[in-house]
Tab-separated table of C-alpha atoms in Angstrom:
chain	number	residue	atom	x	y	z
A	1	MET	CA	6.996	-29.617	-3.332
A	2	ASN	CA	10.746	-31.325	-4.535
A	3	PHE	CA	12.818	-28.747	-6.193
A	4	LYS	CA	15.418	-30.631	-8.081
A	5	ARG	CA	18.880	-29.155	-7.213
A	6	LEU	CA	21.632	-28.491	-10.148
A	7	ILE	CA	25.110	-28.194	-9.834
A	8	PRO	CA	26.565	-24.435	-10.172
A	9	SER	CA	27.890	-25.792	-13.648
A	10	LEU	CA	24.594	-26.127	-15.241
A	11	PHE	CA	23.458	-22.819	-14.007
A	12	LEU	CA	26.548	-21.195	-15.883
A	13	MET	CA	25.720	-23.120	-18.815
A	14	ILE	CA	21.903	-22.721	-19.248
A	15	GLY	CA	20.633	-19.921	-17.088
A	16	THR	CA	20.609	-17.521	-19.506
A	17	ALA	CA	19.633	-19.804	-22.221
A	18	ALA	CA	17.025	-20.461	-20.102
A	19	LEU	CA	16.054	-17.327	-19.344
A	20	ALA	CA	15.286	-16.045	-22.833
A	21	SER	CA	13.867	-18.805	-23.998
A	22	CYS	CA	11.430	-18.423	-21.322
A	23	GLN	CA	10.659	-14.698	-21.623
A	24	ALA	CA	10.915	-14.697	-25.858
A	25	ALA	CA	7.033	-16.850	-25.045
A	26	SER	CA	5.627	-13.437	-23.003
A	27	THR	CA	2.161	-15.136	-22.057
A	28	PRO	CA	1.363	-18.862	-22.487
A	29	ASN	CA	-0.029	-20.638	-24.482
A	30	LEU	CA	-3.951	-21.184	-23.021
A	31	ALA	CA	-4.458	-24.228	-25.388
A	32	GLU	CA	-2.230	-26.635	-23.723
A	33	ALA	CA	-2.582	-29.148	-21.686
A	34	LEU	CA	-3.263	-27.898	-17.841
A	35	PRO	CA	-3.296	-29.567	-14.578
A	36	PRO	CA	-6.983	-29.273	-13.325
A	37	PRO	CA	-7.781	-26.251	-10.767
A	38	LYS	CA	-7.942	-26.787	-7.457
A	39	ALA	CA	-9.440	-23.072	-6.720
A	40	LYS	CA	-11.421	-20.814	-8.760
A	41	ASN	CA	-9.945	-18.317	-6.516
A	42	VAL	CA	-7.440	-16.782	-5.109
A	43	ILE	CA	-7.162	-14.020	-2.795
A	44	LEU	CA	-3.482	-12.850	-1.186
A	45	ILE	CA	-3.470	-11.274	2.022
A	46	ILE	CA	-0.055	-9.304	2.975
A	47	GLY	CA	0.448	-7.256	5.870
A	48	ASP	CA	3.052	-5.784	4.856
A	49	GLY	CA	6.402	-5.854	7.917
A	50	MET	CA	3.713	-8.155	10.001
A	51	GLY	CA	6.680	-10.454	11.212
A	52	ILE	CA	5.819	-13.283	13.512
A	53	SER	CA	6.993	-10.833	16.391
A	54	THR	CA	4.418	-8.205	14.761
A	55	ILE	CA	1.576	-11.122	15.321
A	56	THR	CA	2.392	-12.042	18.731
A	57	ALA	CA	1.899	-8.661	19.858
A	58	ALA	CA	-0.563	-8.240	17.718
A	59	ARG	CA	-2.547	-11.448	19.148
A	60	ILE	CA	-1.918	-9.725	22.703
A	61	PHE	CA	-2.951	-6.786	21.738
A	62	ASP	CA	-6.132	-7.885	20.366
A	63	GLY	CA	-7.084	-9.914	23.162
A	64	GLN	CA	-5.963	-6.876	25.470
A	65	SER	CA	-8.760	-4.855	23.946
A	66	ARG	CA	-11.308	-7.144	24.529
A	67	GLY	CA	-10.624	-7.594	27.899
A	68	MET	CA	-8.658	-10.782	27.844
A	69	SER	CA	-5.222	-11.486	29.622
A	70	GLY	CA	-3.860	-11.559	25.269
A	71	GLU	CA	-1.900	-14.339	25.020
A	72	ASP	CA	-4.325	-16.828	24.839
A	73	ASN	CA	-5.885	-14.721	22.077
A	74	VAL	CA	-6.418	-15.841	18.625
A	75	LEU	CA	-6.175	-14.091	15.210
A	76	SER	CA	-8.343	-14.624	12.569
A	77	PHE	CA	-6.080	-16.071	10.225
A	78	GLU	CA	-3.760	-17.799	13.263
A	79	ARG	CA	-6.677	-20.824	12.739
A	80	PHE	CA	-5.843	-21.745	9.301
A	81	PRO	CA	-4.973	-25.296	9.206
A	82	ASN	CA	-2.058	-24.484	7.027
A	83	VAL	CA	1.167	-22.853	7.887
A	84	ALA	CA	4.394	-22.206	6.197
A	85	LEU	CA	7.649	-20.039	7.030
A	86	VAL	CA	8.774	-18.042	4.151
A	87	LYS	CA	12.837	-16.532	3.095
A	88	THR	CA	12.106	-13.364	2.342
A	89	TYR	CA	15.258	-12.340	1.273
A	90	ASN	CA	16.161	-10.486	-2.146
A	91	LEU	CA	18.946	-10.947	-5.091
A	92	ASP	CA	21.491	-9.270	-3.381
A	93	ALA	CA	20.554	-8.127	0.066
A	94	GLN	CA	19.680	-10.527	3.203
A	95	VAL	CA	17.431	-7.556	4.676
A	96	ALA	CA	14.924	-7.375	1.463
A	97	ASP	CA	12.812	-4.775	1.110
A	98	SER	CA	8.694	-4.823	-0.779
A	99	ALA	CA	10.044	-4.492	-4.302
A	100	GLY	CA	11.644	-7.682	-4.563
A	101	THR	CA	9.593	-9.743	-1.950
A	102	ALA	CA	6.289	-8.943	-3.448
A	103	SER	CA	7.659	-9.638	-6.754
A	104	ALA	CA	8.634	-13.077	-6.264
A	105	MET	CA	5.158	-13.736	-4.996
A	106	ASN	CA	3.640	-11.987	-7.957
A	107	SER	CA	6.538	-13.830	-10.662
A	108	GLY	CA	8.025	-16.258	-8.980
A	109	PHE	CA	11.386	-14.485	-9.846
A	110	LYS	CA	13.141	-12.798	-6.651
A	111	THR	CA	14.741	-9.497	-7.736
A	112	GLN	CA	17.104	-7.147	-6.368
A	113	LEU	CA	16.565	-4.320	-3.837
A	114	ASN	CA	14.411	-1.854	-4.785
A	115	LYS	CA	13.375	-3.264	-8.222
A	116	ILE	CA	9.838	-4.674	-9.556
A	117	ASN	CA	10.047	-7.842	-11.393
A	118	VAL	CA	13.075	-7.155	-13.513
A	119	GLN	CA	15.622	-9.452	-13.436
A	120	PRO	CA	19.895	-8.681	-13.017
A	121	ASP	CA	20.079	-9.106	-17.443
A	122	ALA	CA	17.052	-6.986	-18.409
A	123	PRO	CA	16.681	-4.411	-15.278
A	124	PHE	CA	14.935	-2.062	-18.072
A	125	ALA	CA	12.462	-4.981	-19.060
A	126	GLY	CA	9.317	-3.516	-20.092
A	127	CYS	CA	10.694	-0.110	-20.961
A	128	ALA	CA	11.050	-0.729	-24.421
A	129	GLU	CA	11.702	-3.949	-26.567
A	130	ILE	CA	14.788	-3.551	-26.654
A	131	GLU	CA	15.365	-3.477	-23.042
A	132	GLY	CA	13.983	-7.322	-22.756
A	133	THR	CA	10.566	-8.612	-21.647
A	134	PRO	CA	10.256	-8.741	-18.320
A	135	PRO	CA	8.802	-11.772	-16.437
A	136	THR	CA	5.183	-13.574	-16.383
A	137	LEU	CA	2.896	-12.555	-13.326
A	138	ILE	CA	-0.031	-14.155	-11.402
A	139	ALA	CA	-2.551	-10.956	-13.042
A	140	ASP	CA	-1.329	-11.627	-16.640
A	141	LEU	CA	-2.076	-15.125	-16.237
A	142	ALA	CA	-5.434	-14.661	-15.221
A	143	GLU	CA	-6.794	-12.278	-17.139
A	144	ALA	CA	-5.138	-14.294	-20.471
A	145	ALA	CA	-7.405	-17.313	-18.989
A	146	GLY	CA	-10.650	-14.807	-18.503
A	147	MET	CA	-10.119	-14.445	-14.818
A	148	ALA	CA	-10.559	-11.343	-13.274
A	149	THR	CA	-8.036	-9.304	-10.469
A	150	GLY	CA	-7.769	-6.727	-8.295
A	151	ILE	CA	-5.504	-5.046	-5.776
A	152	VAL	CA	-6.546	-3.546	-2.359
A	153	SER	CA	-4.344	-1.510	-0.401
A	154	THR	CA	-3.871	0.888	2.587
A	155	ALA	CA	-0.973	2.396	0.876
A	156	ARG	CA	-0.424	4.216	-2.356
A	157	VAL	CA	-1.562	2.102	-5.569
A	158	THR	CA	1.666	2.461	-7.085
A	159	HIS	CA	3.909	2.244	-3.843
A	160	ALA	CA	6.041	-1.439	-4.112
A	161	THR	CA	3.472	-3.844	-3.113
A	162	PRO	CA	0.415	-3.249	-5.065
A	163	ALA	CA	2.567	-2.425	-7.985
A	164	ALA	CA	4.368	-5.897	-8.107
A	165	VAL	CA	0.707	-7.283	-9.438
A	166	TYR	CA	0.714	-5.346	-12.711
A	167	GLY	CA	3.748	-3.811	-13.073
A	168	HIS	CA	8.047	-3.564	-14.243
A	169	ALA	CA	10.245	-1.085	-12.593
A	170	PHE	CA	14.037	-0.437	-12.426
A	171	ASN	CA	13.188	1.586	-9.305
A	172	ARG	CA	10.295	1.198	-7.147
A	173	ASP	CA	10.025	5.039	-6.744
A	174	TRP	CA	8.798	5.749	-9.969
A	175	GLU	CA	5.472	6.021	-9.333
A	176	THR	CA	4.875	9.286	-11.360
A	177	ASP	CA	6.256	10.484	-14.083
A	178	THR	CA	8.047	12.930	-12.357
A	179	ASP	CA	9.325	10.684	-10.350
A	180	MET	CA	12.013	9.169	-13.129
A	181	ASN	CA	15.472	10.000	-13.591
A	182	GLU	CA	16.787	10.724	-17.471
A	183	THR	CA	18.199	7.131	-17.787
A	184	GLY	CA	14.281	5.725	-17.587
A	185	ARG	CA	12.711	8.499	-19.914
A	186	SER	CA	15.874	7.715	-22.236
A	187	ARG	CA	15.358	4.267	-22.321
A	188	GLY	CA	11.556	4.508	-23.176
A	189	CYS	CA	10.462	3.871	-19.391
A	190	THR	CA	6.582	4.279	-18.207
A	191	ASP	CA	5.950	4.747	-14.692
A	192	LEU	CA	3.937	2.596	-12.520
A	193	ALA	CA	0.072	5.266	-12.177
A	194	ALA	CA	1.023	4.798	-16.292
A	195	GLN	CA	1.564	1.284	-16.344
A	196	LEU	CA	-1.222	0.641	-14.117
A	197	ILE	CA	-3.781	2.258	-16.577
A	198	GLN	CA	-2.315	0.812	-19.549
A	199	TYR	CA	-2.019	-2.454	-18.315
A	200	GLY	CA	-3.146	-4.585	-21.246
A	201	GLU	CA	-3.728	-8.491	-20.040
A	202	GLY	CA	-7.298	-9.467	-20.723
A	203	ASP	CA	-9.531	-6.143	-19.849
A	204	GLY	CA	-6.928	-5.073	-17.680
A	205	ILE	CA	-7.174	-4.931	-13.744
A	206	ASP	CA	-10.863	-4.664	-12.362
A	207	VAL	CA	-10.637	-3.200	-9.138
A	208	VAL	CA	-8.220	-0.830	-7.618
A	209	LEU	CA	-9.223	0.296	-4.517
A	210	GLY	CA	-6.566	2.603	-2.251
A	211	GLY	CA	-4.248	5.620	-1.786
A	212	GLY	CA	-2.419	7.544	-4.270
A	213	LYS	CA	-4.584	10.041	-6.160
A	214	ARG	CA	-1.646	12.476	-6.384
A	215	SER	CA	0.028	9.306	-8.584
A	216	PHE	CA	-2.578	9.518	-11.491
A	217	LEU	CA	-3.131	13.998	-12.061
A	218	PRO	CA	-1.174	16.467	-13.326
A	219	THR	CA	0.036	18.882	-11.649
A	220	GLU	CA	-2.822	21.910	-12.049
A	221	ASP	CA	-5.375	19.540	-10.953
A	222	GLY	CA	-3.202	19.269	-7.365
A	223	GLY	CA	-1.362	16.371	-8.482
A	224	ARG	CA	2.318	15.275	-9.331
A	225	ARG	CA	2.140	15.016	-13.283
A	226	GLU	CA	4.696	17.220	-15.248
A	227	ASP	CA	3.291	15.327	-18.262
A	228	GLY	CA	-0.370	17.084	-17.745
A	229	ALA	CA	-1.447	13.334	-18.264
A	230	ASP	CA	-5.315	12.947	-16.292
A	231	LEU	CA	-5.418	9.490	-15.822
A	232	ILE	CA	-8.599	9.164	-13.634
A	233	SER	CA	-9.904	10.779	-16.693
A	234	THR	CA	-8.795	8.513	-19.175
A	235	TRP	CA	-9.683	5.214	-16.919
A	236	ILE	CA	-13.286	6.149	-16.743
A	237	ALA	CA	-13.322	7.436	-20.733
A	238	MET	CA	-12.337	3.252	-21.211
A	239	SER	CA	-15.977	2.552	-21.123
A	240	ASP	CA	-19.127	3.178	-19.686
A	241	ASN	CA	-18.481	0.185	-17.462
A	242	HIS	CA	-15.400	2.105	-15.919
A	243	ALA	CA	-16.183	3.779	-12.615
A	244	PHE	CA	-14.237	6.373	-10.186
A	245	ALA	CA	-14.937	6.723	-6.438
A	246	ALA	CA	-13.138	9.308	-4.661
A	247	ASN	CA	-14.321	8.300	-1.569
A	248	ALA	CA	-16.251	6.431	1.337
A	249	MET	CA	-19.789	8.160	-0.367
A	250	GLU	CA	-18.813	7.243	-3.624
A	251	LEU	CA	-17.984	3.997	-3.201
A	252	ARG	CA	-20.720	3.047	-1.362
A	253	ALA	CA	-23.255	4.401	-4.355
A	254	LEU	CA	-21.808	1.578	-6.591
A	255	ASN	CA	-23.429	-1.582	-6.438
A	256	PRO	CA	-20.184	-4.047	-5.642
A	257	ASP	CA	-22.750	-7.095	-7.450
A	258	GLU	CA	-22.530	-5.015	-10.436
A	259	LYS	CA	-19.602	-6.144	-13.037
A	260	GLN	CA	-18.247	-2.470	-13.276
A	261	GLN	CA	-14.572	-1.961	-13.415
A	262	VAL	CA	-13.994	0.373	-10.305
A	263	LEU	CA	-10.984	2.059	-9.761
A	264	GLY	CA	-10.597	4.274	-6.178
A	265	LEU	CA	-8.346	6.918	-5.311
A	266	PHE	CA	-9.187	7.878	-1.563
A	267	ARG	CA	-6.314	10.083	-0.314
A	268	ASP	CA	-3.685	11.948	-2.414
A	269	SER	CA	-1.379	9.521	-0.592
A	270	HIS	CA	-1.150	6.288	1.657
A	271	LEU	CA	-4.551	5.618	3.223
A	272	SER	CA	-5.402	6.902	7.200
A	273	PHE	CA	-4.009	4.707	9.947
A	274	GLU	CA	-7.009	2.867	10.999
A	275	THR	CA	-7.293	4.770	14.311
A	276	SER	CA	-6.987	7.992	12.763
A	277	ARG	CA	-9.444	7.414	9.984
A	278	ASP	CA	-12.625	9.128	9.525
A	279	ASN	CA	-15.155	7.253	8.220
A	280	ALA	CA	-17.689	9.365	6.624
A	281	GLU	CA	-14.717	10.186	3.797
A	282	GLU	CA	-12.537	7.320	4.082
A	283	PRO	CA	-13.144	4.016	3.697
A	284	GLY	CA	-11.138	1.312	5.844
A	285	LEU	CA	-9.330	-2.133	4.905
A	286	THR	CA	-12.735	-4.226	5.614
A	287	GLU	CA	-14.944	-2.192	3.471
A	288	LEU	CA	-12.315	-2.026	0.552
A	289	ALA	CA	-11.644	-5.727	1.121
A	290	THR	CA	-15.112	-7.052	1.119
A	291	PHE	CA	-16.142	-4.355	-1.901
A	292	ALA	CA	-13.634	-6.348	-4.101
A	293	VAL	CA	-14.312	-9.727	-3.364
A	294	ARG	CA	-17.825	-8.857	-3.976
A	295	ASN	CA	-17.365	-7.344	-7.153
A	296	LEU	CA	-15.337	-9.935	-8.646
A	297	ALA	CA	-16.937	-12.876	-7.833
A	298	ALA	CA	-19.739	-11.607	-9.241
A	299	ARG	CA	-18.699	-11.764	-12.525
A	300	GLY	CA	-18.461	-15.685	-12.252
A	301	THR	CA	-15.612	-15.965	-13.823
A	302	GLY	CA	-13.137	-16.743	-11.061
A	303	TYR	CA	-10.532	-13.849	-9.982
A	304	PHE	CA	-7.240	-13.141	-8.488
A	305	LEU	CA	-7.221	-10.251	-5.424
A	306	MET	CA	-4.143	-9.421	-3.796
A	307	ILE	CA	-4.959	-7.478	0.005
A	308	GLU	CA	-2.047	-5.188	1.366
A	309	SER	CA	-2.413	-3.727	4.778
A	310	GLY	CA	0.453	-0.944	4.261
A	311	ARG	CA	0.607	0.856	7.052
A	312	ILE	CA	2.092	-1.969	9.448
A	313	ASP	CA	5.241	-1.290	8.129
A	314	HIS	CA	4.796	2.573	8.137
A	315	ALA	CA	4.507	2.570	12.135
A	316	HIS	CA	7.326	0.355	12.849
A	317	HIS	CA	9.415	2.743	11.037
A	318	ALA	CA	8.161	5.002	12.692
A	319	SER	CA	8.614	2.956	15.957
A	320	ASN	CA	5.219	3.105	17.137
A	321	ALA	CA	4.210	0.030	17.950
A	322	PHE	CA	0.078	1.351	18.825
A	323	ARG	CA	-0.448	1.557	15.197
A	324	ALA	CA	1.599	-1.189	14.004
A	325	LEU	CA	-0.296	-3.605	16.330
A	326	SER	CA	-3.352	-1.954	15.407
A	327	GLU	CA	-3.096	-2.194	12.100
A	328	THR	CA	-2.615	-5.678	12.147
A	329	GLN	CA	-5.901	-5.717	14.197
A	330	GLU	CA	-7.354	-4.247	11.342
A	331	LEU	CA	-5.780	-7.155	9.143
A	332	ALA	CA	-7.027	-10.049	11.327
A	333	ARG	CA	-10.760	-8.353	10.886
A	334	THR	CA	-10.289	-8.014	7.290
A	335	VAL	CA	-8.964	-11.577	7.276
A	336	ALA	CA	-12.108	-12.870	9.605
A	337	ALA	CA	-14.686	-10.770	7.117
A	338	ILE	CA	-13.269	-12.389	3.599
A	339	ASP	CA	-13.912	-15.483	4.954
A	340	ALA	CA	-17.456	-15.186	6.136
A	341	ILE	CA	-18.044	-13.911	2.769
A	342	THR	CA	-16.259	-17.140	0.654
A	343	ASN	CA	-16.328	-21.035	-0.157
A	344	ASP	CA	-14.189	-22.589	1.329
A	345	GLU	CA	-14.167	-24.919	-1.298
A	346	ASP	CA	-13.433	-22.663	-4.250
A	347	THR	CA	-11.287	-20.075	-2.795
A	348	LEU	CA	-7.715	-20.297	-1.317
A	349	ILE	CA	-7.107	-17.598	0.758
A	350	LEU	CA	-2.989	-16.751	1.710
A	351	VAL	CA	-1.838	-14.585	4.456
A	352	THR	CA	1.566	-14.029	5.270
A	353	ALA	CA	3.838	-10.868	4.767
A	354	ASP	CA	6.368	-9.433	2.716
A	355	HIS	CA	9.254	-9.007	5.500
A	356	SER	CA	9.973	-8.605	8.817
A	357	HIS	CA	10.711	-5.627	10.789
A	358	VAL	CA	13.175	-5.191	13.878
A	359	PHE	CA	10.596	-5.477	16.470
A	360	THR	CA	11.156	-7.505	19.785
A	361	ILE	CA	9.438	-8.613	22.526
A	362	ALA	CA	10.962	-9.296	25.969
A	363	GLY	CA	11.945	-8.707	29.558
A	364	TYR	CA	10.164	-11.277	31.463
A	365	PRO	CA	6.823	-9.260	31.521
A	366	VAL	CA	3.725	-11.139	33.889
A	367	ILE	CA	1.175	-12.875	32.457
A	368	GLY	CA	-1.453	-10.015	31.338
A	369	ASN	CA	1.151	-7.324	31.171
A	370	PRO	CA	-0.066	-4.210	28.870
A	371	ILE	CA	1.199	-5.688	25.911
A	372	LEU	CA	2.045	-1.510	25.157
A	373	GLY	CA	2.910	-1.017	28.874
A	374	LEU	CA	6.456	-0.667	31.135
A	375	VAL	CA	7.843	-4.284	32.163
A	376	ARG	CA	6.517	-5.691	35.338
A	377	SER	CA	7.999	-9.030	36.449
A	378	PHE	CA	8.921	-10.720	39.429
A	379	ASP	CA	10.615	-10.520	42.715
A	380	ASP	CA	12.710	-12.239	44.354
A	381	ASP	CA	10.635	-15.079	45.856
A	382	MET	CA	8.800	-14.982	42.023
A	383	ASN	CA	5.673	-12.970	43.150
A	384	PRO	CA	4.656	-10.396	40.329
A	385	GLN	CA	5.788	-6.846	40.942
A	386	THR	CA	3.057	-3.824	40.788
A	387	THR	CA	5.664	-1.146	40.398
A	388	PRO	CA	7.894	-1.264	36.820
A	389	TYR	CA	11.048	-3.318	36.535
A	390	LEU	CA	14.068	-1.612	36.203
A	391	ASP	CA	17.065	-1.996	34.186
A	392	GLY	CA	20.935	-1.770	34.936
A	393	ASP	CA	20.839	1.594	34.591
A	394	GLY	CA	17.702	1.696	37.263
A	395	LEU	CA	15.419	2.817	34.891
A	396	PRO	CA	11.852	1.349	33.805
A	397	TYR	CA	11.292	-0.341	29.992
A	398	THR	CA	8.859	-1.196	27.650
A	399	THR	CA	7.791	-4.952	26.499
A	400	LEU	CA	8.041	-3.801	23.060
A	401	GLY	CA	11.542	-2.362	21.418
A	402	TYR	CA	13.271	-2.176	18.611
A	403	GLN	CA	16.791	-2.588	17.607
A	404	ASN	CA	17.175	0.087	15.740
A	405	GLY	CA	15.075	3.121	15.224
A	406	ILE	CA	14.541	7.407	15.650
A	407	ASN	CA	14.204	6.761	19.497
A	408	PRO	CA	17.495	5.645	21.098
A	409	ARG	CA	17.298	4.426	24.616
A	410	ALA	CA	20.464	6.170	25.777
A	411	GLY	CA	20.178	9.293	27.764
A	412	ALA	CA	16.500	8.922	27.722
A	413	PRO	CA	14.940	10.296	30.561
A	414	ALA	CA	12.642	7.559	32.701
A	415	LEU	CA	9.697	6.722	30.771
A	416	THR	CA	6.141	6.827	32.651
A	417	ASP	CA	2.898	4.657	32.557
A	418	GLN	CA	1.506	7.960	30.802
A	419	ASP	CA	4.199	8.039	28.242
A	420	VAL	CA	3.570	4.343	27.022
A	421	ALA	CA	0.035	4.650	26.815
A	422	ASP	CA	-0.079	8.017	24.427
A	423	GLU	CA	-0.850	6.717	20.797
A	424	ASP	CA	1.968	8.534	19.510
A	425	PHE	CA	4.308	7.139	21.741
A	426	ARG	CA	7.883	5.626	19.918
A	427	GLN	CA	9.086	2.489	21.724
A	428	GLN	CA	12.521	2.961	22.020
A	429	SER	CA	16.031	1.813	20.340
A	430	ALA	CA	19.374	-0.093	20.712
A	431	VAL	CA	21.132	1.667	17.983
A	432	ASN	CA	20.075	5.259	16.847
A	433	ARG	CA	18.872	5.305	13.098
A	434	SER	CA	17.686	8.813	12.391
A	435	GLU	CA	15.848	7.932	9.354
A	436	GLY	CA	14.061	5.299	10.507
A	437	GLU	CA	13.703	1.731	11.938
A	438	THR	CA	14.932	-0.751	9.398
A	439	HIS	CA	13.200	-3.770	7.862
A	440	GLY	CA	14.150	-7.569	9.653
A	441	GLY	CA	15.686	-10.593	7.233
A	442	GLU	CA	13.819	-13.111	9.320
A	443	ASP	CA	11.665	-15.681	8.222
A	444	VAL	CA	7.664	-14.405	8.123
A	445	ALA	CA	4.468	-17.393	8.145
A	446	LEU	CA	2.221	-17.776	5.328
A	447	PHE	CA	-1.147	-18.884	6.680
A	448	ALA	CA	-3.587	-20.830	4.004
A	449	LYS	CA	-6.658	-22.574	3.715
A	450	GLY	CA	-8.571	-23.828	0.784
A	451	PRO	CA	-8.209	-25.914	-2.302
A	452	GLY	CA	-4.427	-25.685	-3.081
A	453	SER	CA	-3.633	-24.774	0.628
A	454	GLU	CA	-2.121	-28.505	1.196
A	455	THR	CA	0.728	-27.519	-0.540
A	456	VAL	CA	1.775	-24.660	2.337
A	457	ARG	CA	4.208	-26.431	4.375
A	458	GLY	CA	7.522	-26.547	5.602
A	459	VAL	CA	10.069	-23.514	4.557
A	460	ILE	CA	9.657	-22.594	1.665
A	461	ASP	CA	11.098	-19.751	-0.684
A	462	GLN	CA	9.133	-17.004	-1.507
A	463	ALA	CA	8.634	-17.484	-5.294
A	464	VAL	CA	7.111	-20.499	-4.357
A	465	ILE	CA	4.269	-18.370	-3.369
A	466	PHE	CA	3.569	-17.436	-6.505
A	467	GLU	CA	3.419	-21.447	-7.849
A	468	ILE	CA	1.284	-22.388	-5.239
A	469	ILE	CA	-1.108	-19.245	-6.389
A	470	ALA	CA	-0.867	-20.478	-10.206
A	471	SER	CA	-1.349	-24.516	-9.490
A	472	ALA	CA	-3.976	-23.463	-7.300
A	473	LEU	CA	-6.012	-21.601	-10.433
A	474	GLY	CA	-4.375	-24.252	-12.322
A	475	LEU	CA	-2.411	-21.737	-14.783
A	476	PRO	CA	0.547	-22.692	-16.992
A	477	ARG	CA	3.704	-20.909	-15.240
A	478	CYS	CA	7.116	-19.990	-16.982
A	479	CYS	CA	9.641	-22.507	-16.863
A	480	GLN	CA	12.104	-20.876	-14.636
A	481	SER	CA	13.144	-19.403	-11.024
A	482	ASN	CA	16.076	-18.307	-9.703
A	483	ARG	CA	15.063	-18.397	-5.657
A	484	ASN	CA	17.791	-21.292	-4.975
A	485	LEU	CA	20.549	-19.015	-6.912
A	486	PRO	CA	23.309	-17.985	-4.325
A	487	LEU	CA	23.857	-14.520	-6.511
A	488	PRO	CA	21.871	-12.516	-9.095
A	489	GLY	CA	22.869	-14.223	-12.303
A	490	ALA	CA	21.031	-17.044	-14.528
A	491	ALA	CA	17.378	-17.780	-13.783
A	492	ILE	CA	15.981	-21.242	-13.281
A	493	ARG	CA	11.936	-22.215	-12.350
A	494	TYR	CA	11.697	-25.633	-11.498
A	495	PRO	CA	7.620	-26.339	-11.433
A	496	MET	CA	6.177	-28.066	-8.452
């Protein structure tokens, strides 16, 4: 990729005009000459909050769970031949949230914190015609080209990362009509659940599997909608080809090789953590992802599929490394399963994170020390110790910790091996933050294999992932990006 750098005055002169010109075009004309596609299908897999320290710890955790020392283990996606580092900042924030990062990947536009696929000069774009035209999304381009599209998430399907596949919102929390404030209502905005059902490009999103059933049902039916709308019934009534699954049994009764459009909502909110999931009632990430791949592939049209392991992030916010690593381990299993049923000749697989967390691995533990355990280090003669190493306060400590979070180390009692072995144990933090641990701002990794993966290299901005996907599929890309802007403002997209 060779991006031209424009001087600041040029940004000021042409930025706003370029944005208005490009966005007014809506979905580009597919009759125009396009480069030939490199891939028939693209699968974008996002480990929400899966920073590099999480990958390292999960690699060791996965190996140790199979009787290895762990350090020399390799997760499935770590075998992919192409790797890049990815910048994750939002337009207005050094440390990003999922709304802005997922928007960058799906639209090529970085956004402000908490906003989904809208720009600073049109924050309510998509709400009403007078509010402006929002950025064109990968799903828009794929559907307009006759391709299939899908979403899989262990979070609510109206949560920030999956919502960025199809939605536009001034506030990522506008998941139902109940969540919207008067400002949104007065501007004609639509909540994200309604946007998903009403998504109008092509034949709509073809497969949607995850959590968040409450956002689609009225309050009288146990949901959170105050407008009385039953969006699940709306989905089913769209055609004889639209199906709905509320649990694992109903999903397993469907034939993934049939060309049905499937909405599966398996819990009211997020799906269960993998280690707490009842397999008889609730499908896991691997099952959901393989169902979606088979369903989309059966159409023969090519497809774009976004898969999110959403609960890595939730475990980190709770300072619970066990569940964060267990969810990452399941993501690695999912990648392996998908890799096994797709063809490297026609399918580009991208594995990345939206952002990192303030999650650390430290303390000089000996090789093979339990990654969730207390640090056992070396004596003065560099012999491995069998008892926990003590800090300057005379207390043992864990290899894994958080820079901030809800379990501050100061004043805490001495930890034991039994304490840290508990699945509910919350790793200690340096800074007390009662509302939970925060995201981290460092770069994340992008792993890639398949046609078009050769462009994944070096250090790139997150918005470039949009370009990589569009280029691999031979889809038209709109004319601008704002990824090189130091502050919110004009938008310019550079072609690859």
